[in-house]
PDB file of C-alpha atoms in Angstrom:
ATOM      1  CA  UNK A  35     -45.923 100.225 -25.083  1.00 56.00           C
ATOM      2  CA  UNK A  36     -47.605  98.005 -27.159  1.00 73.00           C
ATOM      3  CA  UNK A  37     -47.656  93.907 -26.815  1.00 92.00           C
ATOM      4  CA  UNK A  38     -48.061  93.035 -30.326  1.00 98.00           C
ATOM      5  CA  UNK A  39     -45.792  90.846 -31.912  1.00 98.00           C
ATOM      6  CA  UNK A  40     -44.627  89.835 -35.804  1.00 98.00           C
ATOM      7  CA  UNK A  41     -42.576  86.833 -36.225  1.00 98.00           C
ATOM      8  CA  UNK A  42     -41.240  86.530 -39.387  1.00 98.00           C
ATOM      9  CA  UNK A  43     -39.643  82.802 -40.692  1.00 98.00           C
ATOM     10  CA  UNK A  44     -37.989  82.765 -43.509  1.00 98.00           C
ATOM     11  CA  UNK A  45     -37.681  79.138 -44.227  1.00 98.00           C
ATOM     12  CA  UNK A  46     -34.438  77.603 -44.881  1.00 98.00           C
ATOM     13  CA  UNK A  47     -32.217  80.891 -44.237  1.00 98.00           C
ATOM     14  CA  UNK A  48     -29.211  79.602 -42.314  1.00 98.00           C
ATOM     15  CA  UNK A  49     -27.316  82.146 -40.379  1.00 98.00           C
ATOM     16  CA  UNK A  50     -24.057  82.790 -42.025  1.00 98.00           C
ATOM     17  CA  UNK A  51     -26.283  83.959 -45.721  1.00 97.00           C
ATOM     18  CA  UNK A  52     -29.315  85.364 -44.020  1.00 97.00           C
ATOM     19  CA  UNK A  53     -26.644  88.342 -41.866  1.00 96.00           C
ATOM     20  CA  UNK A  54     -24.855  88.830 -45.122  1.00 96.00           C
ATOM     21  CA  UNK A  55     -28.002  89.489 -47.780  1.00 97.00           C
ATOM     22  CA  UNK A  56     -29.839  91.006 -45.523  1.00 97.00           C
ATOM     23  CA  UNK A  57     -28.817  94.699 -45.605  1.00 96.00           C
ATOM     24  CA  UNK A  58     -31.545  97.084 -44.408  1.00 97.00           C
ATOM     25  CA  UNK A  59     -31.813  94.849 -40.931  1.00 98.00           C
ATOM     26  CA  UNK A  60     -28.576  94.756 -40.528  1.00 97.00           C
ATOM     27  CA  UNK A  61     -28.540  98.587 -41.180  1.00 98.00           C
ATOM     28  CA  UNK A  62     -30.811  98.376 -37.963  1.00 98.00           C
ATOM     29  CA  UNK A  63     -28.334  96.281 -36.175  1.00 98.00           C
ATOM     30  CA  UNK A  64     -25.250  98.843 -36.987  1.00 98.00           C
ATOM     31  CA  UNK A  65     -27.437 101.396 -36.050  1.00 98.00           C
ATOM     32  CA  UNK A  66     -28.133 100.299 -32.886  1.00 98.00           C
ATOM     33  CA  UNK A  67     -31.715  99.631 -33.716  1.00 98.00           C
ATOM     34  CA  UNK A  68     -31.775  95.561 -33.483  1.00 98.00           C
ATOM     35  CA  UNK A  69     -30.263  92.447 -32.006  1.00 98.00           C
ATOM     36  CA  UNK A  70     -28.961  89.908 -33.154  1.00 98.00           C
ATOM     37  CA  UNK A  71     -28.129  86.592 -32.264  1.00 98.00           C
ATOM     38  CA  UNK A  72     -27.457  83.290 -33.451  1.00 98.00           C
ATOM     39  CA  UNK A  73     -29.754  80.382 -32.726  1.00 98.00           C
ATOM     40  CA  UNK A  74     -29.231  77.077 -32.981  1.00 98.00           C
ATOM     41  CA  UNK A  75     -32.344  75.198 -34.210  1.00 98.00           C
ATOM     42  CA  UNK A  76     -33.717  71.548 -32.737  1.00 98.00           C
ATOM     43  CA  UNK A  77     -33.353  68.312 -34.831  1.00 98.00           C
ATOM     44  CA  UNK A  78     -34.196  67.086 -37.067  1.00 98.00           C
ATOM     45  CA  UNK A  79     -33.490  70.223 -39.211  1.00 97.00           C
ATOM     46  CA  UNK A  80     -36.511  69.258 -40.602  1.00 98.00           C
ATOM     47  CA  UNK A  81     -39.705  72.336 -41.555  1.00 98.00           C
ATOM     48  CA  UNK A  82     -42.852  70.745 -40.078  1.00 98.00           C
ATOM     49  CA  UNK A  83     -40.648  70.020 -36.538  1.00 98.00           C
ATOM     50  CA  UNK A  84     -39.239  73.073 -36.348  1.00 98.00           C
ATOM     51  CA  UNK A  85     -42.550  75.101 -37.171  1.00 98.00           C
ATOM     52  CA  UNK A  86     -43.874  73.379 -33.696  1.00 98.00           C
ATOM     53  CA  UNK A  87     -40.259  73.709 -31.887  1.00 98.00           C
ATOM     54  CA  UNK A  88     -40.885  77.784 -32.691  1.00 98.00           C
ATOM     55  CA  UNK A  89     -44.610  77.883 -32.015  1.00 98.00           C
ATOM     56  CA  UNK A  90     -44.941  75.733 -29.200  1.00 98.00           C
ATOM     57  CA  UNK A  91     -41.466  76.008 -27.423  1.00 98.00           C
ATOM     58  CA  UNK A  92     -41.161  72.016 -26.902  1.00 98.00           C
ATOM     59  CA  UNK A  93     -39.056  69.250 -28.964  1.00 98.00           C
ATOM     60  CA  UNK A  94     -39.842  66.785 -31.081  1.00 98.00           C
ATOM     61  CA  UNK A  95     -39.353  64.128 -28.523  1.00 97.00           C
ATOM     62  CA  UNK A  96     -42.156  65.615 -26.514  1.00 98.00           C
ATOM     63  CA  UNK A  97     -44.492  67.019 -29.043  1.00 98.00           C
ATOM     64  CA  UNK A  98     -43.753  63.663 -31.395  1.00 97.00           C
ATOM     65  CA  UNK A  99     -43.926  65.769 -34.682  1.00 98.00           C
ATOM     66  CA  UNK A 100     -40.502  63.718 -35.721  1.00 98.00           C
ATOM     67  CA  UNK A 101     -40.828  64.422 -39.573  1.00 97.00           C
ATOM     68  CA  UNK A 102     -42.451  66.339 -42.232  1.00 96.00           C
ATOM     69  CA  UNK A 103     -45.191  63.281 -42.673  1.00 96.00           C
ATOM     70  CA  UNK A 104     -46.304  63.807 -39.380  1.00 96.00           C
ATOM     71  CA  UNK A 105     -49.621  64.945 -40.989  1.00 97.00           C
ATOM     72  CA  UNK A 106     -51.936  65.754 -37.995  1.00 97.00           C
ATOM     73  CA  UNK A 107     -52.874  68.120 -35.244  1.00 97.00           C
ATOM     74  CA  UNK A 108     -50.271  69.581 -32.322  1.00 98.00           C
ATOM     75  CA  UNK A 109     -50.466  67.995 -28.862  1.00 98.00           C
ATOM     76  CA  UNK A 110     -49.007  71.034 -27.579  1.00 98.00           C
ATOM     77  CA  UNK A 111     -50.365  74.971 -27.198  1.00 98.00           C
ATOM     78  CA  UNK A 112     -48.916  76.999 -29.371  1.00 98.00           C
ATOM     79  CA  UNK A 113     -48.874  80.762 -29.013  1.00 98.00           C
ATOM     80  CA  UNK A 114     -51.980  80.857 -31.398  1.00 98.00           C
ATOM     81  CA  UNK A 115     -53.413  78.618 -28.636  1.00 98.00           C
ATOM     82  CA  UNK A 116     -51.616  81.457 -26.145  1.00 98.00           C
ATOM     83  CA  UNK A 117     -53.238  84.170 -27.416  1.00 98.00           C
ATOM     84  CA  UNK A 118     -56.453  83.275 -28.308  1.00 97.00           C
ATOM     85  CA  UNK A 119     -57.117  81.872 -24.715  1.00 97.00           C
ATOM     86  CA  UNK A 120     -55.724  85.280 -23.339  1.00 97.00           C
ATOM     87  CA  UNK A 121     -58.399  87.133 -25.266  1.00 97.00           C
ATOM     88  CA  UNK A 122     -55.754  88.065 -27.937  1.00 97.00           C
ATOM     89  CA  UNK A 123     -56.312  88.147 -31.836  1.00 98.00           C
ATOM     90  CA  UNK A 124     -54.134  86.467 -34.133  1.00 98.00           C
ATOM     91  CA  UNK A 125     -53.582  85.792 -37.796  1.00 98.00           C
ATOM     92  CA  UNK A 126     -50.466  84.231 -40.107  1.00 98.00           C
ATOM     93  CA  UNK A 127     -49.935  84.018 -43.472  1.00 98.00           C
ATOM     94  CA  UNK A 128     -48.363  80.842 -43.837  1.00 98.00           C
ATOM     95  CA  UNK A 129     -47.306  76.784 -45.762  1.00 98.00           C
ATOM     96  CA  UNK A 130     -50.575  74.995 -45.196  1.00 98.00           C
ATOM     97  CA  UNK A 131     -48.472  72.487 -42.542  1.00 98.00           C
ATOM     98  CA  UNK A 132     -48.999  75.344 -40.199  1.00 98.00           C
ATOM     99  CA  UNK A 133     -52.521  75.075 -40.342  1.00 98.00           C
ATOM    100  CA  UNK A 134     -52.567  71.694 -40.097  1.00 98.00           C
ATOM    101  CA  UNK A 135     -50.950  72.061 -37.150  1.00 98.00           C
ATOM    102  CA  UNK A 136     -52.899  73.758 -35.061  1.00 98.00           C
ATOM    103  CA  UNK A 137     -56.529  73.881 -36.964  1.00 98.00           C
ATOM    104  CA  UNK A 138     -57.522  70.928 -39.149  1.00 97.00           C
ATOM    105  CA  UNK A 139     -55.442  67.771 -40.367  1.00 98.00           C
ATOM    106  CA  UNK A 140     -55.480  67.030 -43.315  1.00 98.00           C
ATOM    107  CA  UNK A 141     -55.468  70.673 -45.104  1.00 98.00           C
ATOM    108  CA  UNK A 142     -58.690  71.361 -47.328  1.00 98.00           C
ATOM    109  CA  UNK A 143     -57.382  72.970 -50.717  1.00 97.00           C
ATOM    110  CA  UNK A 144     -60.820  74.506 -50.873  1.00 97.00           C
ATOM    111  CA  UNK A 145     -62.045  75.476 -46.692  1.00 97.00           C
ATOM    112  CA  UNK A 146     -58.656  75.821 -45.545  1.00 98.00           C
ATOM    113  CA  UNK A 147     -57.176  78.545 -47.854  1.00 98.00           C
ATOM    114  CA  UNK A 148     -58.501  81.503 -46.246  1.00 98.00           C
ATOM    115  CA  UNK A 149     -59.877  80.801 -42.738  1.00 98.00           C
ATOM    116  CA  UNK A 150     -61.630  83.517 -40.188  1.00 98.00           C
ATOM    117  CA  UNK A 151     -62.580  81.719 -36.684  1.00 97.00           C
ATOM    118  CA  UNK A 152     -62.115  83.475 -33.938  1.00 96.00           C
ATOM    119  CA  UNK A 153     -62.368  80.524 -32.030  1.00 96.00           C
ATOM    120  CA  UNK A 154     -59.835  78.326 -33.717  1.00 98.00           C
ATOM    121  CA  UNK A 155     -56.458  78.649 -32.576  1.00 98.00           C
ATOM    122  CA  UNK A 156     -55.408  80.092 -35.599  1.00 98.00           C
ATOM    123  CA  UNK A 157     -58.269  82.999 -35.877  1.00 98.00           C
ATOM    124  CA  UNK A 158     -57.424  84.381 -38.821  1.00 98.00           C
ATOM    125  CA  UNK A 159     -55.239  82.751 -41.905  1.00 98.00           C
ATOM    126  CA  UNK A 160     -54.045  82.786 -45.406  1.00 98.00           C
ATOM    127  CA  UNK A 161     -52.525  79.440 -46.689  1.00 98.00           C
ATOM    128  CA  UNK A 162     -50.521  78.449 -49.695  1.00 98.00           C
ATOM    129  CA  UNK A 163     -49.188  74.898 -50.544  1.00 98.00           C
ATOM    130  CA  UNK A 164     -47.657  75.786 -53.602  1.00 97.00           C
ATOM    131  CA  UNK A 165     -43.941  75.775 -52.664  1.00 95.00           C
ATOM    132  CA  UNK A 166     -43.013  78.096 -55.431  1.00 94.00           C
ATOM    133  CA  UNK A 167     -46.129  80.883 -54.186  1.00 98.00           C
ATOM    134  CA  UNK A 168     -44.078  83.935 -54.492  1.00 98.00           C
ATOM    135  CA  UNK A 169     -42.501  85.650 -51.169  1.00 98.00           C
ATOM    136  CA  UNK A 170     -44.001  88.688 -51.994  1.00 98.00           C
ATOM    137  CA  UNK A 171     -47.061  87.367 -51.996  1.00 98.00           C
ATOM    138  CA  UNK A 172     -47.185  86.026 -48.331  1.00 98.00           C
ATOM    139  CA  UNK A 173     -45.687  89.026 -47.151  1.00 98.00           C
ATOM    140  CA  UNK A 174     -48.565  91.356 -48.152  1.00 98.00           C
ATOM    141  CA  UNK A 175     -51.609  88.608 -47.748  1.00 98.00           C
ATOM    142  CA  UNK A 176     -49.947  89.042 -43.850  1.00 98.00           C
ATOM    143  CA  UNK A 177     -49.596  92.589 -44.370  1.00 98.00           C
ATOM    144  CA  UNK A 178     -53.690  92.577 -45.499  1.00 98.00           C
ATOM    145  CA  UNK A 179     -54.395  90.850 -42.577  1.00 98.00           C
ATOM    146  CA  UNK A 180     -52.533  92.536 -40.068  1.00 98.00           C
ATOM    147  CA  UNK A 181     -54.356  96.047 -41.638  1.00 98.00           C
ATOM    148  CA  UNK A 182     -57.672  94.363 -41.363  1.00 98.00           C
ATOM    149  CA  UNK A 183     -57.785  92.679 -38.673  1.00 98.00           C
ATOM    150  CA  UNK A 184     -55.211  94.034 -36.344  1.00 98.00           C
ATOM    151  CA  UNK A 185     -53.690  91.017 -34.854  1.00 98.00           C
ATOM    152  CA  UNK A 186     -51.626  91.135 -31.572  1.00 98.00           C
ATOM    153  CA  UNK A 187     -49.861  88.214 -32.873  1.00 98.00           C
ATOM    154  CA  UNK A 188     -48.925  87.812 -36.922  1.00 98.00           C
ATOM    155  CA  UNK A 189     -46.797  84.789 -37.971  1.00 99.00           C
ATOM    156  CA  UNK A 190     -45.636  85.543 -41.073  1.00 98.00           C
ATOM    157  CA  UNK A 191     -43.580  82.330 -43.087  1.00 98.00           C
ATOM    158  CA  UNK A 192     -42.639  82.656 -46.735  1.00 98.00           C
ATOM    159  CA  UNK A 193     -40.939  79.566 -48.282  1.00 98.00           C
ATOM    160  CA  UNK A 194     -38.670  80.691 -51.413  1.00 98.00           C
ATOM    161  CA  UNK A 195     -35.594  80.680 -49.779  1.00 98.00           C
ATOM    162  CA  UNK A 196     -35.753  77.143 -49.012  1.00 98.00           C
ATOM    163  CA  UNK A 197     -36.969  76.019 -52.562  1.00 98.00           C
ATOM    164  CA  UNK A 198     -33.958  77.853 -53.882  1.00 98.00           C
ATOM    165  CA  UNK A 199     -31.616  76.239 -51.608  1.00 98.00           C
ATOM    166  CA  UNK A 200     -33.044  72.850 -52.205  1.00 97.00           C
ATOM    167  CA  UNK A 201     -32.835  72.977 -55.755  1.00 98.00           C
ATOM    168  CA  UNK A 202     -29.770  75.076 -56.337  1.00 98.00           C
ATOM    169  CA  UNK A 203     -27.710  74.361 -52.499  1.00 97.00           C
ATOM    170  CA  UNK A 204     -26.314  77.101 -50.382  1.00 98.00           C
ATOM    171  CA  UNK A 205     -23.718  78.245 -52.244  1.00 98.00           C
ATOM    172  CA  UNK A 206     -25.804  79.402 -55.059  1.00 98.00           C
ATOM    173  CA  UNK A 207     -26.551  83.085 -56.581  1.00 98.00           C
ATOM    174  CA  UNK A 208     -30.130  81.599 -56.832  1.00 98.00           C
ATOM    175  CA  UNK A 209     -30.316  80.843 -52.865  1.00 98.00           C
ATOM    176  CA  UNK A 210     -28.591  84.526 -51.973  1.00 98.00           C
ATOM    177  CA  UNK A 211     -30.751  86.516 -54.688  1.00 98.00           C
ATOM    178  CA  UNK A 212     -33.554  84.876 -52.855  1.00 98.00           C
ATOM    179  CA  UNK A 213     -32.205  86.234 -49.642  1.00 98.00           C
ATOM    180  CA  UNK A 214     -32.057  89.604 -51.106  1.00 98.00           C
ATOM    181  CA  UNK A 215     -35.770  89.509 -52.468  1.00 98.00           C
ATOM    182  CA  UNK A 216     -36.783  88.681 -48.686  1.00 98.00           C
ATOM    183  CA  UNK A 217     -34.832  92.017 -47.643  1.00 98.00           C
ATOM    184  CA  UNK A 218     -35.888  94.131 -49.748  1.00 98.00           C
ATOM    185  CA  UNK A 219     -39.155  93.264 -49.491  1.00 97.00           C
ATOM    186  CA  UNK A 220     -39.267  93.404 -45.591  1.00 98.00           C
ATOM    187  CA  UNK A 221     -37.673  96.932 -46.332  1.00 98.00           C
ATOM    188  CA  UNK A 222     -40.135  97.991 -47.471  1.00 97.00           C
ATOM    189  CA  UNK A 223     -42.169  97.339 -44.240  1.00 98.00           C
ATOM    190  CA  UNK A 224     -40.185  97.102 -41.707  1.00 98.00           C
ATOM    191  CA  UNK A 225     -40.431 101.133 -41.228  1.00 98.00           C
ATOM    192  CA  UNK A 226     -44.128 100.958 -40.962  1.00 98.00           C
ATOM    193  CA  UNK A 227     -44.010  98.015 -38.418  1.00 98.00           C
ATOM    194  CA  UNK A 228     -41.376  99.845 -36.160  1.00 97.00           C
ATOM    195  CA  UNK A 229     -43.074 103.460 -36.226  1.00 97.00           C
ATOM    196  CA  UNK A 230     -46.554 101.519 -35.119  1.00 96.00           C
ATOM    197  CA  UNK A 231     -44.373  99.992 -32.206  1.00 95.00           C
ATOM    198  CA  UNK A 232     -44.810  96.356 -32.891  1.00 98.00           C
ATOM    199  CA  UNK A 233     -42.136  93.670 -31.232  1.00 98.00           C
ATOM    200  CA  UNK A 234     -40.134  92.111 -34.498  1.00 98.00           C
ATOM    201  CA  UNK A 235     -38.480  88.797 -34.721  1.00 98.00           C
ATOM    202  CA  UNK A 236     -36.820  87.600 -37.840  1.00 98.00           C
ATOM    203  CA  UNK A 237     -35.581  83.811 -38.140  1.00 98.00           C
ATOM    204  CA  UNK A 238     -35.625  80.433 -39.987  1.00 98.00           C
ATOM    205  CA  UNK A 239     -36.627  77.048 -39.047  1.00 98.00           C
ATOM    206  CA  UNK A 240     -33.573  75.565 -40.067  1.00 98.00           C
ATOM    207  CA  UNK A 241     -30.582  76.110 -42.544  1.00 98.00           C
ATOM    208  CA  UNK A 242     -29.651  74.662 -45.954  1.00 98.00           C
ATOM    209  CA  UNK A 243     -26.101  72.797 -46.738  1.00 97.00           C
ATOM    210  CA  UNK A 244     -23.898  73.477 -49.652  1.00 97.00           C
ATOM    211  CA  UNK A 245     -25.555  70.562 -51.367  1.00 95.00           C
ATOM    212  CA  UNK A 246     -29.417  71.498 -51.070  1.00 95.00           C
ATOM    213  CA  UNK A 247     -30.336  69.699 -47.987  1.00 95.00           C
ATOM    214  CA  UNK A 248     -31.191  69.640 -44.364  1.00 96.00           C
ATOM    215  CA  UNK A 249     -32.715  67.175 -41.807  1.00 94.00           C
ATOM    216  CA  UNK A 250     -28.884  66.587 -39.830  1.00 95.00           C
ATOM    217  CA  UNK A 251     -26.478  68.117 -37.736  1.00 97.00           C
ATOM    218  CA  UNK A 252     -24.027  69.964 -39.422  1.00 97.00           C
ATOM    219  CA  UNK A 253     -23.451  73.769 -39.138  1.00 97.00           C
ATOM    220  CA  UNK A 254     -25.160  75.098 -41.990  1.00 97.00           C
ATOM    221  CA  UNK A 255     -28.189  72.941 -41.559  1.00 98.00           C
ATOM    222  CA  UNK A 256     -28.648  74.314 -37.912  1.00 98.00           C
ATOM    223  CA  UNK A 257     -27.438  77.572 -37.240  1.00 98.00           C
ATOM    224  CA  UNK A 258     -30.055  80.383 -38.161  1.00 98.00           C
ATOM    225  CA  UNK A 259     -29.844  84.281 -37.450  1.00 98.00           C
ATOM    226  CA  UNK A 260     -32.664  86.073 -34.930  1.00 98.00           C
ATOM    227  CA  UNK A 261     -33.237  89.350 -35.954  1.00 98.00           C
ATOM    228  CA  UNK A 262     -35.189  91.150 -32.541  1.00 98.00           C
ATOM    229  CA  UNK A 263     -36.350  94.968 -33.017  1.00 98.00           C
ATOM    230  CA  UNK A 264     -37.855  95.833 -29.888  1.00 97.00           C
ATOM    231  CA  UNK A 265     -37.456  98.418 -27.145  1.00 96.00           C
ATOM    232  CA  UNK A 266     -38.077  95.210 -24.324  1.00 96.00           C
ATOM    233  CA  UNK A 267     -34.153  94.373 -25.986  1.00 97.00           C
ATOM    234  CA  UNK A 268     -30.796  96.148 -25.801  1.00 98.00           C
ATOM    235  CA  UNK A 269     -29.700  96.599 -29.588  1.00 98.00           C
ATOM    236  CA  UNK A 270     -26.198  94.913 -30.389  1.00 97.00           C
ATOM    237  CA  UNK A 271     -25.057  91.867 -31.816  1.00 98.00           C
ATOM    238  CA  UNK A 272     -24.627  88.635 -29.330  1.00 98.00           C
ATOM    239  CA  UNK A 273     -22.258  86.436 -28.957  1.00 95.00           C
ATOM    240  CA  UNK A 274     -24.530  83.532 -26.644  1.00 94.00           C
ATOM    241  CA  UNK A 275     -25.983  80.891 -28.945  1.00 97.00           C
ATOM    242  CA  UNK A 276     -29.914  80.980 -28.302  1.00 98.00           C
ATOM    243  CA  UNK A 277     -31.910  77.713 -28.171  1.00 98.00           C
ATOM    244  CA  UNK A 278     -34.546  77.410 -30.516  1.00 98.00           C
ATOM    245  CA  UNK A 279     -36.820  75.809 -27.781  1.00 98.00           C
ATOM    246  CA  UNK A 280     -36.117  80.182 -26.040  1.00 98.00           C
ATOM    247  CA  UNK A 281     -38.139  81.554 -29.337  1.00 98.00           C
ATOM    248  CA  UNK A 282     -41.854  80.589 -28.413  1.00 98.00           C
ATOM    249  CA  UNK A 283     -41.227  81.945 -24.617  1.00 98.00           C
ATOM    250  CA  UNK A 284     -39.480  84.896 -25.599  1.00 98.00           C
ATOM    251  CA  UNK A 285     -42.722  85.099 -28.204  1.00 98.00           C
ATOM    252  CA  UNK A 286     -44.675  85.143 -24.498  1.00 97.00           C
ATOM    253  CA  UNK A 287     -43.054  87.419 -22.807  1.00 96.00           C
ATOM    254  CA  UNK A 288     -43.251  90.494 -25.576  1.00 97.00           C
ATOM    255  CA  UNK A 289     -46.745  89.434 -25.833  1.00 97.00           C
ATOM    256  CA  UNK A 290     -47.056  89.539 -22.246  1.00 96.00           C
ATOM    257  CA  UNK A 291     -49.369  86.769 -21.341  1.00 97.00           C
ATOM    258  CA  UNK A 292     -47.798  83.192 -19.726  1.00 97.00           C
ATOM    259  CA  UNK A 293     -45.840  80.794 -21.441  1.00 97.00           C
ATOM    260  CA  UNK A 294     -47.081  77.436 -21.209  1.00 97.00           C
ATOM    261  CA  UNK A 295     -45.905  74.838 -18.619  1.00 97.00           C
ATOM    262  CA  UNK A 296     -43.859  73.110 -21.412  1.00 97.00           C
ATOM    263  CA  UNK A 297     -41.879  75.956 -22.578  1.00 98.00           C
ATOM    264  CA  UNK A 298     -38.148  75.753 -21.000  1.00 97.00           C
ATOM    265  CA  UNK A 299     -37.115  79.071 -18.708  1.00 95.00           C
ATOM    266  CA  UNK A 300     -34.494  81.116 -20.441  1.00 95.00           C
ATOM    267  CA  UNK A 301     -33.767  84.670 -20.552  1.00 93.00           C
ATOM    268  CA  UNK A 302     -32.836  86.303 -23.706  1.00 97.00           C
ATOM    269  CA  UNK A 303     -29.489  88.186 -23.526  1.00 97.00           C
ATOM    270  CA  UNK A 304     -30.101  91.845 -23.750  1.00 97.00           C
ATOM    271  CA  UNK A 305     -33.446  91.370 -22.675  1.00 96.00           C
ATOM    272  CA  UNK A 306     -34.469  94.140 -20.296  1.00 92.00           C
ATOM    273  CA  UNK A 307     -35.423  93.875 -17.027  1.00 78.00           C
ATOM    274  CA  UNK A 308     -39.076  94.302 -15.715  1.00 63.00           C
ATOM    275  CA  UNK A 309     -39.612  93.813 -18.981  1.00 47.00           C
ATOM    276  CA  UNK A 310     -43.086  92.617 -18.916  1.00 44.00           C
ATOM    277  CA  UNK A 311     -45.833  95.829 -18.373  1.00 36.00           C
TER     278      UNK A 311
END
């Protein structure tokens, strides 16, 4: 079995119009071929704190990234951190916060676009900081990556379905059609990922309300779906509300390597046991 791993974050998605757009996974879920649970994301419902909530499995009160102008470097490891200490190769196609996250604060326009280091946390990366970059186009620079440089770990985080909720609010045919361009895209994919037996995860930092915002504590800013594929996880649909702060340990554990100290202990429902080989 392999240990590689693609996390996909489709930003802004929140739960109750990511399981209806999204046909062809949940074609996978009906099929008994995914999970799928509900998680519950950390506050504030905010992008930059919830990117290191799902990378680094700790909350803002610890990790102190409290907003999106918290412009500098994690205090925390992240699973890039994870895996490149464990000897592993990584790569994301990503919003340019991520790298300035976890490789250099502030972003260079220029340096920072395309970055190969394998001994940065982040080893391999393609960054945009357009909002409006197209979906389709950080799908396949990950895809590109992940065919060139075979990562054990790929992060992949497009952002349209959050600029369509912003400007347009929940409710919209603009935020679902986005939703829809997301599935079909990963459609297209998602075959190819699941014959080469790589673990899948499919979620959103945080949600969108009616009227184009998030940041609070309502519902639809929170609740996000979690899409797993994997044979470590019994297929089905799950009725336990995940913590976000589970993601980045249950990111560990299909990777097989250790979580960090930080990272709470919680086991997945459906999870397997002796799951770890």
């Amino acid at each position: 079995m392999l240990n590689k791993v693609i996390t996909i974050v489709v930003d802004g998605m929140r739960y109750d119009k990511g399981i209806e757009a999204l046909g062809f996974i949940q074609h996978l879920v009906e099929t008994n071929q995914a999970a799928l649970y509900k998680v519950k994301s950390e506050l504030p419902s905010l992008s930059r704190p919830l990117y290191e909530v799902l990378l680094t499995g700790t909350p803002a009160s610890m990790n102190g990234i409290t907003s999106n102008l918290a412009v500098r470097l994690s205090s925390q490891k992240s699973i890039f951190h994870l895996t490149q200490e464990n000897g592993l190769r990584n790569a994301t196609a990503s919003y340019y916060w991520v790298s300035e996250l976890y490789n250099r604060a502030p972003f260079n326009y220029i340096e920072d676009r395309h970055q190969h280091d394998e001994s940065k946390p982040i080893q391999h990366g393609s960054f945009y900081w357009d909002d409006d970059y197209p979906d389709s186009h950080v799908i396949m620079d990950a895809e590109a990556l992940r065919k060139k440089y075979d990562p054990h770990f790929l992060y992949i985080h497009p952002m349209g379905v959050d600029v369509k909720g912003e400007n347009f609010g929940s409710e919209s045919k603009e935020y679902r059609e986005q939703i829809l361009k997301v599935a079909s895209l990963l459609a297209q994919l998602l075959p190819t990922w699941i014959s080469e037996g790589y673990h899948i995860l499919i979620t959103s930092d945080h949600g969108m309300s009616e009227t184009g915002n998030h940041g609070g504590i309502t519902d639809g800013e929170r609740d996000v779906p979690l899409f797993v594929i994997s044979p470590k996880v019994e297929p089905g649909v799950y009725s336990e509300v995940v913590p976000q702060l589970a993601i980045a340990p249950l990111m560990c554990e299909l990777l097989n390597i250790e979580p960090s100290n930080k990272m709470i202990s919680y086991r997945l429902p459906g999870l397997k046991e002796n799951s770890i080989v």
